Amino acid sequence: MVRNYRLQLKEEPEEPDKPEVQEEPQGAAKPDDPEEPAESEETKEPENPEEPVEESEKMEQPREQTHRNKMYHAGLVLEGGGMKGFYTAGVLDFFLEQGIFFSRIYGVSAGACHMTSYLSRQKGRGRDVIMDNVNIRSYCGPLPLFLTGDFFNVDYAYHLVPDLLNPFDYDTYAAYPGKAYAVVTNIVTGEPEYLEAKDLRKDMDKIQASASLPLISRTVRIGKGRYLDGGISDAIPLQQSIWDGDEKNIVVMTKEIGYVRKPESKAALAAIRARYARYPKMYEIMRDRHVTYNQTLDLIEECEEDGRAFVLRPQHKGEVGRIEKDEEKLMALYNEGYADAEKKFEAMMAYLADTEYEEIP
């Protein structure tokens, strides 16, 4: 039922038929006037002239790559934040252009989603998935929440999109020699878990669980566990990366400098208590979430000072909400992330200068 409904809403009005244009051989010059006689051999343009590039393609041309295809033995920590993750998408696309990768990556919620396109090496895909679908009613919003129990339609987001609409390169992702973890919250124990996502043909449910927001998503069963958004219990898993042995870490945050998390409202906590009455740990971790998050901010500051972390994050509070549909605002945040990564690239490479790395295909 959901699949048929979704596909019907996805259909867009057909564009008017365009007149057929006879395809010319590659590299052939196009005269300005169809009546103009063909050029003589003396005035003929050289073979294979540079073809015109569409404006959208110009934006995608990679910059000069000076550090290609190196996997540093360091951690990459990606905070979630819903649509605020567009900042992360911009950062990761710049990393892709430079061929910079990391041996361990921890993705939380939206960070886990953008991690997948980064490791499949599909520059721009993380951005395009949202831009192409965010304003389609069957993708996210009250309608799929009412029909399926999920604000983001699971079948649409984790099957139709990667398999058809914005094809995902499963093979390139699976071939990545490092480790990628989706951070999830076990709603029974109230503890974070770090699930390795190696082959997304089998592990897509781990990405789904990491991005399943409380109250507006169903819990996700994986094995014997029941899981929700990793940001509830470990929003920025820098400590886990350090425990796993990463002496240096690149941390990509989605909250601006100076941000301090406030306690959940009484109404939100009441809703959590009612919705997850069978899982009392959920109420406890949501009640204490601001304390845990702010302690993590203290750790990040400490690690910046002692050299265990290099941080990329927005400099100012932005206009993008957690569930944002304004495409101009989203693109502005994406561009901000890209620009920040570009601006801090040399400093980051200096930070990683004494870190072991290996060349990867």
PDB file of C-alpha atoms in Angstrom, residues 6-7 9-12 83 86 124-141 144 151-153 155-167 323-327 330:
ATOM      1  CA  ARG A   6       4.403   6.815  -2.784  1.00  0.00           C
ATOM      2  CA  LEU A   7       5.073   6.205  -6.428  1.00  0.00           C
ATOM      3  CA  LEU A   9       2.770  11.052  -5.500  1.00  0.00           C
ATOM      4  CA  LYS A  10       6.268  11.028  -6.940  1.00  0.00           C
ATOM      5  CA  GLU A  11       5.002  11.512 -10.483  1.00  0.00           C
ATOM      6  CA  GLU A  12       5.614  14.984 -11.809  1.00  0.00           C
ATOM      7  CA  MET A  83      18.784  19.093   7.942  1.00  0.00           C
ATOM      8  CA  PHE A  86      23.776  19.905   5.047  1.00  0.00           C
ATOM      9  CA  GLY A 124      27.016  15.858  -4.449  1.00  0.00           C
ATOM     10  CA  ARG A 125      24.778  12.851  -3.886  1.00  0.00           C
ATOM     11  CA  GLY A 126      24.126  13.559  -0.206  1.00  0.00           C
ATOM     12  CA  ARG A 127      23.016  17.063  -1.121  1.00  0.00           C
ATOM     13  CA  ASP A 128      20.985  15.970  -4.136  1.00  0.00           C
ATOM     14  CA  VAL A 129      19.062  13.263  -2.291  1.00  0.00           C
ATOM     15  CA  ILE A 130      17.546  15.919  -0.037  1.00  0.00           C
ATOM     16  CA  MET A 131      17.170  18.657  -2.648  1.00  0.00           C
ATOM     17  CA  ASP A 132      15.428  16.302  -5.079  1.00  0.00           C
ATOM     18  CA  ASN A 133      12.997  14.823  -2.572  1.00  0.00           C
ATOM     19  CA  VAL A 134      12.502  17.010   0.498  1.00  0.00           C
ATOM     20  CA  ASN A 135       9.408  18.756  -0.863  1.00  0.00           C
ATOM     21  CA  ILE A 136       7.749  15.577  -2.111  1.00  0.00           C
ATOM     22  CA  ARG A 137       4.877  14.775   0.235  1.00  0.00           C
ATOM     23  CA  SER A 138       5.474  11.039   0.176  1.00  0.00           C
ATOM     24  CA  TYR A 139       9.134  11.421   1.181  1.00  0.00           C
ATOM     25  CA  CYS A 140       8.762  13.231   4.483  1.00  0.00           C
ATOM     26  CA  GLY A 141       6.153  15.086   6.457  1.00  0.00           C
ATOM     27  CA  PRO A 144       4.016   9.491   5.731  1.00  0.00           C
ATOM     28  CA  PHE A 151       8.122  11.183   9.401  1.00  0.00           C
ATOM     29  CA  PHE A 152      10.636  10.072   6.760  1.00  0.00           C
ATOM     30  CA  ASN A 153       9.058   7.338   4.654  1.00  0.00           C
ATOM     31  CA  ASP A 155      10.591   2.531   2.038  1.00  0.00           C
ATOM     32  CA  TYR A 156      11.093   5.700   0.017  1.00  0.00           C
ATOM     33  CA  ALA A 157      14.246   6.964   1.778  1.00  0.00           C
ATOM     34  CA  TYR A 158      16.146   3.706   2.179  1.00  0.00           C
ATOM     35  CA  HIS A 159      15.018   1.723  -0.853  1.00  0.00           C
ATOM     36  CA  LEU A 160      13.456   3.786  -3.627  1.00  0.00           C
ATOM     37  CA  VAL A 161      16.049   6.577  -3.380  1.00  0.00           C
ATOM     38  CA  PRO A 162      19.276   4.508  -3.355  1.00  0.00           C
ATOM     39  CA  ASP A 163      17.984   1.868  -5.761  1.00  0.00           C
ATOM     40  CA  LEU A 164      16.277   4.082  -8.339  1.00  0.00           C
ATOM     41  CA  LEU A 165      15.917   7.823  -7.838  1.00  0.00           C
ATOM     42  CA  ASN A 166      19.444   8.730  -6.660  1.00  0.00           C
ATOM     43  CA  PRO A 167      21.340   5.486  -7.314  1.00  0.00           C
ATOM     44  CA  ILE A 323      13.427  19.647   9.635  1.00  0.00           C
ATOM     45  CA  GLU A 324      13.972  22.292   6.950  1.00  0.00           C
ATOM     46  CA  LYS A 325      12.400  22.400   3.493  1.00  0.00           C
ATOM     47  CA  ASP A 326      13.576  25.775   2.223  1.00  0.00           C
ATOM     48  CA  GLU A 327      15.968  24.869  -0.593  1.00  0.00           C
ATOM     49  CA  LEU A 330      19.748  24.359   2.650  1.00  0.00           C
TER      50      LEU A 330
END
